[in-house]
Short mmCIF file of C-alpha atoms in Angstrom, two decimals:
data_model
loop_
_atom_site.label_atom_id
_atom_site.label_comp_id
_atom_site.label_asym_id
_atom_site.label_seq_id
_atom_site.Cartn_x
_atom_site.Cartn_y
_atom_site.Cartn_z
CA MET S 99 -8.75 20.24 12.29
CA ILE S 100 -10.58 19.54 15.48
CA ALA S 101 -8.94 18.90 18.54
CA GLU S 102 -10.97 15.82 19.29
CA LEU S 103 -10.42 14.16 16.06
CA ASP S 104 -6.21 14.44 16.09
CA GLY S 105 -4.98 13.49 12.39
CA GLU S 106 -2.38 11.27 13.90
CA LEU S 107 -4.74 8.29 14.19
CA THR S 108 -5.09 8.30 10.51
CA LYS S 109 -1.18 8.72 9.90
CA LYS S 110 -0.85 5.58 12.74
CA PHE S 111 -3.84 3.59 10.68
CA ARG S 112 -2.16 3.89 7.26
CA SER S 113 1.33 3.16 8.71
CA PHE S 114 -0.06 0.12 10.12
CA VAL S 115 -1.74 -0.89 7.16
CA ASN S 116 1.00 -0.60 4.97
CA SER S 117 2.94 -2.83 7.24
CA ASN S 118 3.35 -6.56 8.41
CA ASN S 119 4.91 -7.42 5.12
CA SER S 120 1.95 -5.70 3.37
CA TYR S 121 -0.51 -8.29 4.54
CA VAL S 122 -3.45 -6.20 4.22
CA ARG S 123 -2.86 -5.16 0.34
CA ILE S 124 -1.62 -8.76 -0.93
CA TYR S 125 -4.58 -10.57 0.99
CA SER S 126 -7.17 -7.72 -0.28
CA THR S 127 -5.93 -7.83 -3.94
CA GLN S 128 -6.40 -11.66 -4.14
CA ASN S 129 -10.21 -11.79 -5.79
CA LYS S 130 -10.05 -10.74 -9.18
CA ASP S 131 -13.61 -9.77 -9.30
CA ALA S 132 -13.48 -7.90 -6.23
CA ASN S 133 -10.26 -6.04 -5.40
CA ALA S 134 -10.81 -4.45 -1.89
CA TRP S 135 -7.51 -2.78 -1.65
CA SER S 136 -8.87 -0.11 -3.95
CA LYS S 137 -11.74 0.43 -1.98
CA ILE S 138 -9.48 0.67 0.81
CA CYS S 139 -7.02 3.11 -0.34
CA SER S 140 -10.00 5.45 -1.68
CA CYS S 141 -11.47 5.32 2.36
CA MET S 142 -8.12 6.33 3.95
CA ASP S 143 -8.04 8.93 1.61
CA TRP S 144 -11.02 10.93 2.07
CA LEU S 145 -10.54 10.14 5.78
CA ASP S 146 -7.43 11.87 5.69
CA VAL S 147 -9.05 14.79 3.70
CA ALA S 148 -12.26 14.87 6.20
CA ILE S 149 -10.12 14.80 9.32
CA GLU S 150 -7.75 17.39 8.08
CA GLY S 151 -10.47 19.65 6.47
CA ILE S 152 -12.98 19.77 9.45
CA LYS S 153 -13.89 22.52 11.66
CA GLU S 154 -16.79 23.55 13.90
CA PRO S 155 -18.94 25.83 12.07
CA VAL S 156 -18.71 29.32 12.18
CA LEU S 157 -21.41 31.96 12.42
CA ASP S 158 -21.71 34.65 10.39
CA ARG S 159 -24.09 37.81 10.29
CA ASN S 160 -25.27 36.33 7.18
CA MET S 161 -27.42 33.79 7.77
CA ASN S 162 -27.25 32.28 4.78
CA LYS S 163 -23.17 31.85 5.34
CA SER S 164 -23.98 30.61 8.49
CA SER S 165 -26.43 27.51 7.06
CA LEU S 166 -23.63 26.96 4.34
CA ASN S 167 -20.69 26.59 6.76
CA PHE S 168 -22.97 24.12 8.79
CA ALA S 169 -23.89 22.17 5.82
CA HIS S 170 -20.11 21.84 4.91
CA PHE S 171 -19.56 20.72 8.78
CA LEU S 172 -22.35 18.13 8.29
CA ILE S 173 -20.56 16.62 4.93
CA ASP S 174 -17.40 16.22 7.02
CA ILE S 175 -18.94 14.54 9.56
CA ASP S 176 -20.72 12.09 7.08
CA MET S 177 -17.25 11.74 5.20
CA ILE S 178 -15.49 10.37 8.37
CA ILE S 179 -18.72 8.37 9.11
CA GLU S 180 -18.77 6.44 5.47
CA SER S 181 -15.05 6.14 5.06
CA ILE S 182 -14.83 4.37 8.25
CA GLU S 183 -17.73 2.27 7.62
CA ASN S 184 -16.70 1.25 4.54
CA LEU S 185 -13.14 0.67 5.55
CA TRP S 186 -14.42 -2.11 8.18
CA LEU S 187 -16.76 -3.56 5.40
CA ALA S 188 -13.79 -3.86 2.90
CA PHE S 189 -12.00 -5.34 5.64
CA SER S 190 -14.85 -7.80 6.87
CA SER S 191 -15.00 -8.98 2.80
CA VAL S 192 -11.67 -9.95 2.87
CA PHE S 193 -10.85 -11.16 6.50
CA LYS S 194 -14.29 -12.92 7.26
CA LYS S 195 -13.54 -12.82 11.37
CA ILE S 196 -13.79 -8.89 11.28
CA LYS S 197 -17.43 -7.70 11.01
CA GLU S 198 -18.73 -4.65 9.77
CA TYR S 199 -19.13 -1.68 11.82
CA LYS S 200 -22.04 0.64 12.27
CA SER S 201 -23.32 2.67 15.68
CA ASP S 202 -26.43 0.85 17.18
CA SER S 203 -26.12 3.49 20.00
CA ASN S 204 -28.89 5.80 20.98
CA GLU S 205 -26.96 7.58 23.99
CA ILE S 206 -25.65 10.60 22.04
CA PHE S 207 -29.14 11.96 20.60
CA ASN S 208 -31.35 9.97 22.25
CA ALA S 209 -33.69 10.54 19.15
CA PHE S 210 -37.29 9.58 18.90
CA GLU S 211 -38.86 10.93 15.28
CA PHE S 212 -41.53 10.11 12.95
CA GLY S 213 -43.12 7.52 15.82
CA LYS S 214 -40.05 5.64 16.36
CA PRO S 215 -36.47 5.64 17.87
CA TYR S 216 -33.75 6.09 15.94
CA THR S 217 -29.79 5.04 16.59
CA ASP S 218 -27.37 8.10 16.54
CA ARG S 219 -26.19 6.96 13.33
CA GLU S 220 -30.12 6.82 11.71
CA TYR S 221 -30.65 10.16 13.32
CA PHE S 222 -27.49 11.84 12.15
CA LYS S 223 -28.65 11.06 8.28
CA GLU S 224 -31.68 12.62 8.97
CA VAL S 225 -29.70 15.64 10.76
CA ARG S 226 -27.83 15.64 7.32
CA ALA S 227 -30.92 15.45 4.98
CA TRP S 228 -32.68 18.38 7.08
CA PHE S 229 -29.72 20.71 7.51
CA GLY S 230 -28.84 21.08 3.90
CA ILE S 231 -28.11 17.67 1.99
CA HIS S 232 -31.64 16.66 0.84
CA ALA S 233 -33.25 20.01 2.28
CA VAL S 234 -35.40 20.79 -0.67
CA ASN S 235 -35.89 17.02 -1.87
CA GLY S 236 -39.04 16.06 -0.18
CA ASN S 237 -38.40 12.56 0.41
CA SER S 238 -41.23 10.81 0.68
CA ARG S 239 -41.88 8.53 3.69
CA ASN S 240 -44.61 6.10 5.02
CA LEU S 241 -45.49 7.15 8.46
CA PRO S 242 -48.27 5.23 10.65
CA GLY S 243 -51.75 6.49 10.48
CA PHE S 244 -51.16 8.12 6.85
CA LYS S 245 -52.57 6.30 3.73
CA ASN S 246 -50.22 8.21 1.11
CA SER S 247 -46.79 9.06 1.78
CA VAL S 248 -45.94 12.21 2.95
CA ARG S 249 -42.70 14.65 1.92
CA PHE S 250 -41.12 17.06 4.45
CA PHE S 251 -39.11 20.36 3.61
CA SER S 252 -36.29 22.12 5.41
CA SER S 253 -36.25 26.21 6.14
CA TRP S 254 -33.00 27.39 6.33
CA SER S 255 -30.83 27.03 9.61
CA SER S 256 -29.76 29.33 11.92
CA SER S 257 -28.21 29.66 15.43
CA HIS S 258 -29.69 31.27 18.41
CA ALA S 259 -27.51 29.72 21.10
CA LEU S 260 -23.79 28.91 21.18
CA GLY S 261 -23.16 25.48 19.31
CA GLU S 262 -26.95 25.03 18.47
CA TYR S 263 -28.33 24.79 15.44
CA VAL S 264 -32.03 25.11 14.66
CA LEU S 265 -34.33 24.88 11.39
CA ILE S 266 -38.01 24.37 10.84
CA LEU S 267 -39.48 21.00 9.21
CA TYR S 268 -42.17 21.80 6.72
CA SER S 269 -44.83 19.18 4.99
CA ASN S 270 -46.98 18.52 1.90
CA ASN S 271 -49.18 17.40 4.59
CA GLN S 272 -50.53 19.69 7.42
CA GLN S 273 -51.43 17.04 9.60
CA ALA S 274 -48.07 15.27 8.99
CA GLU S 275 -46.27 18.94 9.81
CA LYS S 276 -48.18 19.28 12.62
CA GLU S 277 -47.74 15.88 14.07
CA TYR S 278 -43.76 15.21 12.96
CA GLY S 279 -42.57 18.67 11.58
CA GLY S 280 -41.92 21.64 13.52
CA ILE S 281 -38.60 23.12 14.94
CA LYS S 282 -35.56 20.63 14.80
CA LYS S 283 -32.56 21.14 17.18
CA VAL S 284 -29.09 19.41 16.86
CA LEU S 285 -25.71 20.53 19.26
CA VAL S 286 -22.62 20.72 17.09
CA LYS S 287 -21.06 18.71 20.59
CA ASP S 288 -23.38 15.69 19.75
CA LEU S 289 -22.14 15.79 16.33
CA VAL S 290 -18.43 15.62 17.12
CA ARG S 291 -19.05 12.76 19.77
CA LEU S 292 -20.46 10.75 16.80
CA ALA S 293 -17.89 11.60 14.50
CA GLN S 294 -15.04 10.48 17.63
CA GLU S 295 -17.04 7.38 18.02
CA TYR S 296 -16.55 6.11 14.64
CA TYR S 297 -13.12 7.54 14.33
CA PHE S 298 -11.62 5.86 17.19
CA SER S 299 -13.05 2.79 16.04
CA LEU S 300 -10.08 2.47 13.95
CA GLU S 301 -7.89 1.39 16.98
CA LYS S 302 -10.55 -1.42 17.62
CA LEU S 303 -10.23 -2.15 13.73
CA MET S 304 -6.07 -2.47 13.82
CA GLU S 305 -6.56 -4.64 16.63
CA GLU S 306 -8.95 -6.94 14.61
CA LEU S 307 -6.45 -6.93 11.55
CA GLN S 308 -3.51 -7.69 13.70
CA LYS S 309 -5.13 -10.78 15.44
CA SER S 310 -5.99 -11.78 11.92
CA TYR S 311 -2.39 -11.27 10.56
CA GLU S 312 -0.96 -13.22 13.79
CA VAL S 313 -3.38 -16.00 13.37
CA GLU S 314 -2.54 -16.27 9.39
CA MET S 315 1.28 -16.28 10.33
CA ASP S 316 1.03 -19.22 12.81
CA THR S 317 -0.84 -21.05 10.68
CA LEU S 318 1.75 -20.92 7.65
CA ARG S 319 4.86 -21.41 9.91
CA SER S 320 3.27 -24.53 11.47
CA ASP S 321 2.90 -25.88 7.83
CA ALA S 322 6.56 -27.22 7.07
CA ILE S 323 7.52 -27.43 3.30
CA TYR S 324 8.72 -30.61 1.84
CA LEU S 325 11.20 -30.16 -0.70
CA ASP S 326 12.76 -33.84 -2.52
CA ARG S 327 16.13 -33.14 -2.35
CA GLU S 328 16.28 -35.70 -5.53
CA LEU S 329 14.88 -32.29 -7.77
CA SER S 330 16.91 -30.65 -9.99
CA ASP S 331 17.73 -27.02 -8.36
CA LEU S 332 15.00 -25.61 -11.25
CA LYS S 333 12.38 -28.26 -10.33
CA LYS S 334 13.02 -27.04 -6.59
CA LEU S 335 12.97 -23.59 -7.15
CA LYS S 336 9.79 -23.63 -9.25
CA TYR S 337 8.14 -25.55 -6.82
CA LEU S 338 9.32 -23.05 -3.87
CA ARG S 339 7.85 -20.30 -6.07
CA LYS S 340 4.52 -21.90 -6.16
CA VAL S 341 4.62 -22.27 -2.61
CA SER S 342 5.35 -18.68 -2.37
CA LEU S 343 2.40 -17.80 -4.33
CA GLU S 344 0.14 -19.96 -2.39
CA ARG S 345 1.04 -18.83 0.74
CA LYS S 346 0.13 -15.30 -0.69
CA ILE S 347 1.96 -13.33 1.77
CA THR S 348 5.21 -14.26 0.53
CA ARG S 349 4.44 -14.04 -3.24
CA GLU S 350 6.67 -10.73 -3.27
CA PHE S 351 9.72 -11.83 -1.12
CA TYR S 352 12.31 -11.59 -3.41
CA GLU S 353 10.10 -12.26 -6.29
CA HIS S 354 12.70 -10.43 -9.17
CA ASP S 355 15.75 -12.14 -7.68
CA VAL S 356 13.45 -15.78 -8.06
CA GLU S 357 12.58 -14.82 -11.06
CA ARG S 358 16.24 -13.94 -12.70
CA TYR S 359 17.47 -17.30 -10.92
CA LEU S 360 14.74 -19.39 -12.87
CA LYS S 361 15.45 -17.67 -16.12
CA PHE S 362 19.42 -18.59 -15.76
CA LEU S 363 18.62 -21.92 -14.97
CA GLU S 364 16.29 -22.39 -17.62
CA VAL S 365 18.60 -21.51 -20.11
CA ASP S 366 20.03 -24.23 -22.65
CA LEU S 367 23.79 -24.31 -22.08
CA SER S 368 24.08 -25.77 -25.55
CA VAL S 369 24.48 -22.48 -26.81
CA TYR S 370 27.99 -21.73 -25.06
CA ARG S 371 31.18 -23.04 -25.98
CA GLN S 372 32.49 -25.87 -24.08
CA ASP S 373 35.09 -23.68 -21.95
CA ASP S 374 32.53 -21.11 -20.91
CA LYS S 375 29.73 -24.04 -19.86
CA LYS S 376 32.32 -25.01 -17.52
CA LEU S 377 32.49 -21.32 -16.02
CA ILE S 378 28.62 -21.38 -16.18
CA LEU S 379 27.82 -24.57 -14.35
CA ASP S 380 30.46 -23.34 -11.67
CA TYR S 381 28.26 -20.49 -11.15
CA LEU S 382 24.89 -21.94 -11.10
CA GLY S 383 26.85 -24.12 -8.46
CA SER S 384 27.83 -21.34 -6.49
CA LEU S 385 23.83 -20.34 -6.24
CA SER S 386 22.63 -23.56 -5.21
CA PRO S 387 22.82 -22.15 -1.10
CA ILE S 388 20.25 -19.86 -2.12
CA ILE S 389 17.44 -22.66 -2.59
CA GLN S 390 17.68 -23.89 1.17
CA ASN S 391 17.20 -20.62 2.61
CA TYR S 392 14.86 -19.43 0.44
CA LYS S 393 12.61 -22.64 1.32
CA ILE S 394 13.51 -21.71 5.25
CA LEU S 395 12.49 -17.69 4.30
CA LEU S 396 8.90 -19.17 3.34
CA GLU S 397 8.76 -21.45 6.37
CA GLN S 398 9.62 -18.71 8.86
CA ILE S 399 7.98 -15.87 6.59
CA ASP S 400 10.57 -13.22 7.76
CA ILE S 401 12.87 -11.07 5.68
CA ASP S 402 15.89 -10.02 7.82
CA ASP S 403 18.77 -7.69 6.71
CA ASP S 404 20.46 -10.19 5.30
CA ASN S 405 19.77 -10.54 1.40
CA ILE S 406 19.57 -14.51 0.56
CA PHE S 407 19.94 -14.02 -2.99
CA GLU S 408 23.09 -11.28 -2.44
CA LEU S 409 25.31 -14.66 -4.16
CA MET S 410 23.95 -13.36 -7.17
CA ASN S 411 25.25 -9.95 -7.14
CA LEU S 412 27.65 -8.77 -9.78
CA LYS S 413 30.61 -7.33 -7.68
CA SER S 414 33.87 -8.34 -9.48
CA ASN S 415 36.28 -5.56 -9.67
CA TRP S 416 35.97 -6.17 -13.71
CA TYR S 417 32.11 -5.39 -13.15
CA ARG S 418 32.85 -2.05 -11.22
CA GLU S 419 35.10 -0.76 -13.66
CA ASN S 420 32.78 -1.31 -16.57
CA HIS S 421 29.57 -0.72 -15.04
CA TYR S 422 28.02 1.31 -17.18
CA ALA S 423 28.76 -0.89 -20.36
CA ALA S 424 27.70 -3.94 -18.51
CA SER S 425 24.31 -2.41 -16.94
CA LYS S 426 23.43 -1.15 -20.41
CA ALA S 427 24.02 -4.14 -22.40
CA LEU S 428 22.01 -6.09 -19.76
CA GLU S 429 19.29 -3.79 -19.79
CA LYS S 430 18.99 -4.41 -23.44
CA LYS S 431 19.24 -7.86 -23.83
CA GLU S 432 16.91 -8.76 -21.14
CA ASN S 433 14.39 -5.75 -22.31
CA PRO S 434 14.81 -5.66 -26.23
CA GLU S 435 10.97 -4.41 -26.37
CA LEU S 436 11.85 -1.30 -23.93
CA SER S 437 15.07 -0.35 -25.85
CA CYS S 438 14.33 2.33 -28.64
CA PHE S 439 18.49 1.39 -29.39
CA THR S 440 19.74 -1.50 -31.80
CA ASP S 441 23.35 -0.23 -31.59
CA ASP S 442 25.71 -3.06 -29.59
CA PHE S 443 28.42 -0.38 -28.38
CA GLU S 444 28.47 -1.66 -24.85
CA ILE S 445 28.36 -5.32 -26.01
CA ARG S 446 31.62 -4.54 -28.51
CA LEU S 447 33.06 -2.39 -25.47
CA LEU S 448 32.76 -5.56 -22.91
CA ILE S 449 34.13 -7.56 -25.76
CA GLY S 450 37.26 -5.85 -25.33
CA VAL S 451 37.87 -6.03 -21.67
CA GLY S 452 37.34 -9.77 -21.71
CA LEU S 453 34.21 -11.57 -22.83
CA PRO S 454 33.99 -13.79 -25.80
CA GLU S 455 32.76 -12.35 -29.23
CA TYR S 456 29.95 -14.70 -29.86
CA ILE S 457 28.21 -13.05 -27.10
CA GLN S 458 26.74 -10.84 -29.39
CA LYS S 459 24.67 -13.36 -30.68
CA LEU S 460 23.20 -14.58 -27.47
CA GLN S 461 19.74 -13.54 -26.59
CA GLY S 462 18.09 -12.40 -23.50
CA PHE S 463 18.92 -14.36 -20.17
CA GLU S 464 21.60 -16.54 -22.58
CA PHE S 465 23.63 -13.10 -22.38
CA SER S 466 22.66 -12.23 -18.63
CA LEU S 467 24.01 -15.52 -17.62
CA LEU S 468 27.40 -15.58 -19.67
CA VAL S 469 27.89 -11.98 -17.84
CA TYR S 470 27.27 -13.22 -14.67
CA SER S 471 29.21 -16.50 -14.63
CA TYR S 472 32.53 -14.27 -16.18
CA ASP S 473 31.87 -11.68 -13.26
CA ASN S 474 32.05 -14.86 -10.85
CA MET S 475 34.94 -16.02 -12.61
CA PHE S 476 36.88 -12.56 -12.39
CA TYR S 477 36.11 -12.12 -8.81
CA LYS S 478 37.35 -15.57 -7.54
CA THR S 479 40.50 -14.71 -9.58
CA GLU S 480 41.17 -10.94 -9.19
CA PRO S 481 42.13 -10.00 -5.38
CA PRO S 482 40.18 -7.14 -4.33
CA LYS S 483 41.05 -3.94 -4.76
CA THR S 484 42.09 -2.21 -1.37
CA ALA S 485 40.86 1.24 -0.51
CA PHE S 486 43.31 4.30 -0.48
CA LEU S 487 43.03 7.92 0.46
CA LYS S 488 43.43 10.78 -2.74
CA SER S 489 42.93 14.46 -1.70
CA THR S 490 41.13 16.69 -3.71
CA LEU S 491 41.87 20.39 -4.48
CA ILE S 492 39.12 23.13 -4.13
CA ILE S 493 39.98 26.12 -4.57
CA ASP S 494 37.77 29.18 -2.75
CA ASP S 495 37.87 32.11 -4.77
CA THR S 496 34.50 33.63 -3.51
CA ASN S 497 36.37 35.51 -0.42
CA ASP S 498 38.52 38.09 -0.58
CA GLU S 499 41.40 35.88 0.34
CA LEU S 500 42.23 32.98 -1.85
CA GLU S 501 41.80 29.77 -0.07
CA ILE S 502 42.96 26.00 -1.13
CA ILE S 503 40.65 23.64 0.78
CA THR S 504 42.21 19.81 0.97
CA ILE S 505 39.33 17.01 1.41
CA PRO S 506 40.10 13.29 1.69
CA LYS S 507 38.40 11.06 -0.70
CA ILE S 508 38.31 7.51 -0.99
CA GLU S 509 38.70 5.16 -3.82
CA SER S 510 38.48 1.64 -4.35
#
């Protein structure tokens, strides 16, 4: 790693990209025909590779090895430039006010080649070609004063002064070689400066992304959500889910909890016994406050530490005491395609501890809704167990003297 290219910035950038409720990822995957997120991830990955791996070229007694070391150094510089340019390009395709980034300065190399001035970026691409990447390709180019295109080829590179690399540029046209070929020199410190210019543009890119995020948040928060109070809970929740998808950044807010709640509200209650219907309606009624809280969440676009779907949690002593059987039965019923077991052993266990026998015939979320409703009933009717202390004795016979250690243990 080169000190001027501290890898801390790439860590900071990656952390920023993943922040703000995954703003970048969510918005960059909206277009099914052009998923910019995959490109962003690729650019960040290869930028990490280049920044961590880059080191100043080392001179070797063997000129061939010195040439190869310098060519590798140029590849690292090129990878940094390409990764950062394509990051800017990917973000500009998603967040329209962010522009592409390419250095148009010529202050580093102040280059003039082939009869014209070069920007620093353009000149670097020539250096990259001369010193290894396309050294033998002889890529043709049209030059002023030459009727036909000409080609150029490079000698191996060498270093006669610390931090400076040179080569000779040949041509298949003697006159072109005389005018435009000959000795070419480049300084390592200038190449590092160019890499720095690109690298620290990430700070500017983060500023632009933060501005874009804040503008989007202000726009969404200024748009209040109207929810018709006369609608059923099911229709209200469906409407709010639709709004959450339209607002993009809120589409993942409690998505699995919302999906479960919708499934519960869609269950046909005619499959249950009459006395169980009352339990279910009581449970569903206890969940109604979630809808208003979900609406507020979508308007404010801010998840805090309080889980607004906590009302749906299984929390009775009955559930804790039968946790394994209940969780396995729910998993099998809700995901029959993922289960390789057809045995209803866990369900029979649950019937033995209070659930009605006909629950075996219920499918999917019909089963789940009844389990959750019974859990809600047990939670209301059973006082919570108080915590008490027990002691665990551990006999330590690894030492010469027998030792008995007492460790307090909290149980509920």
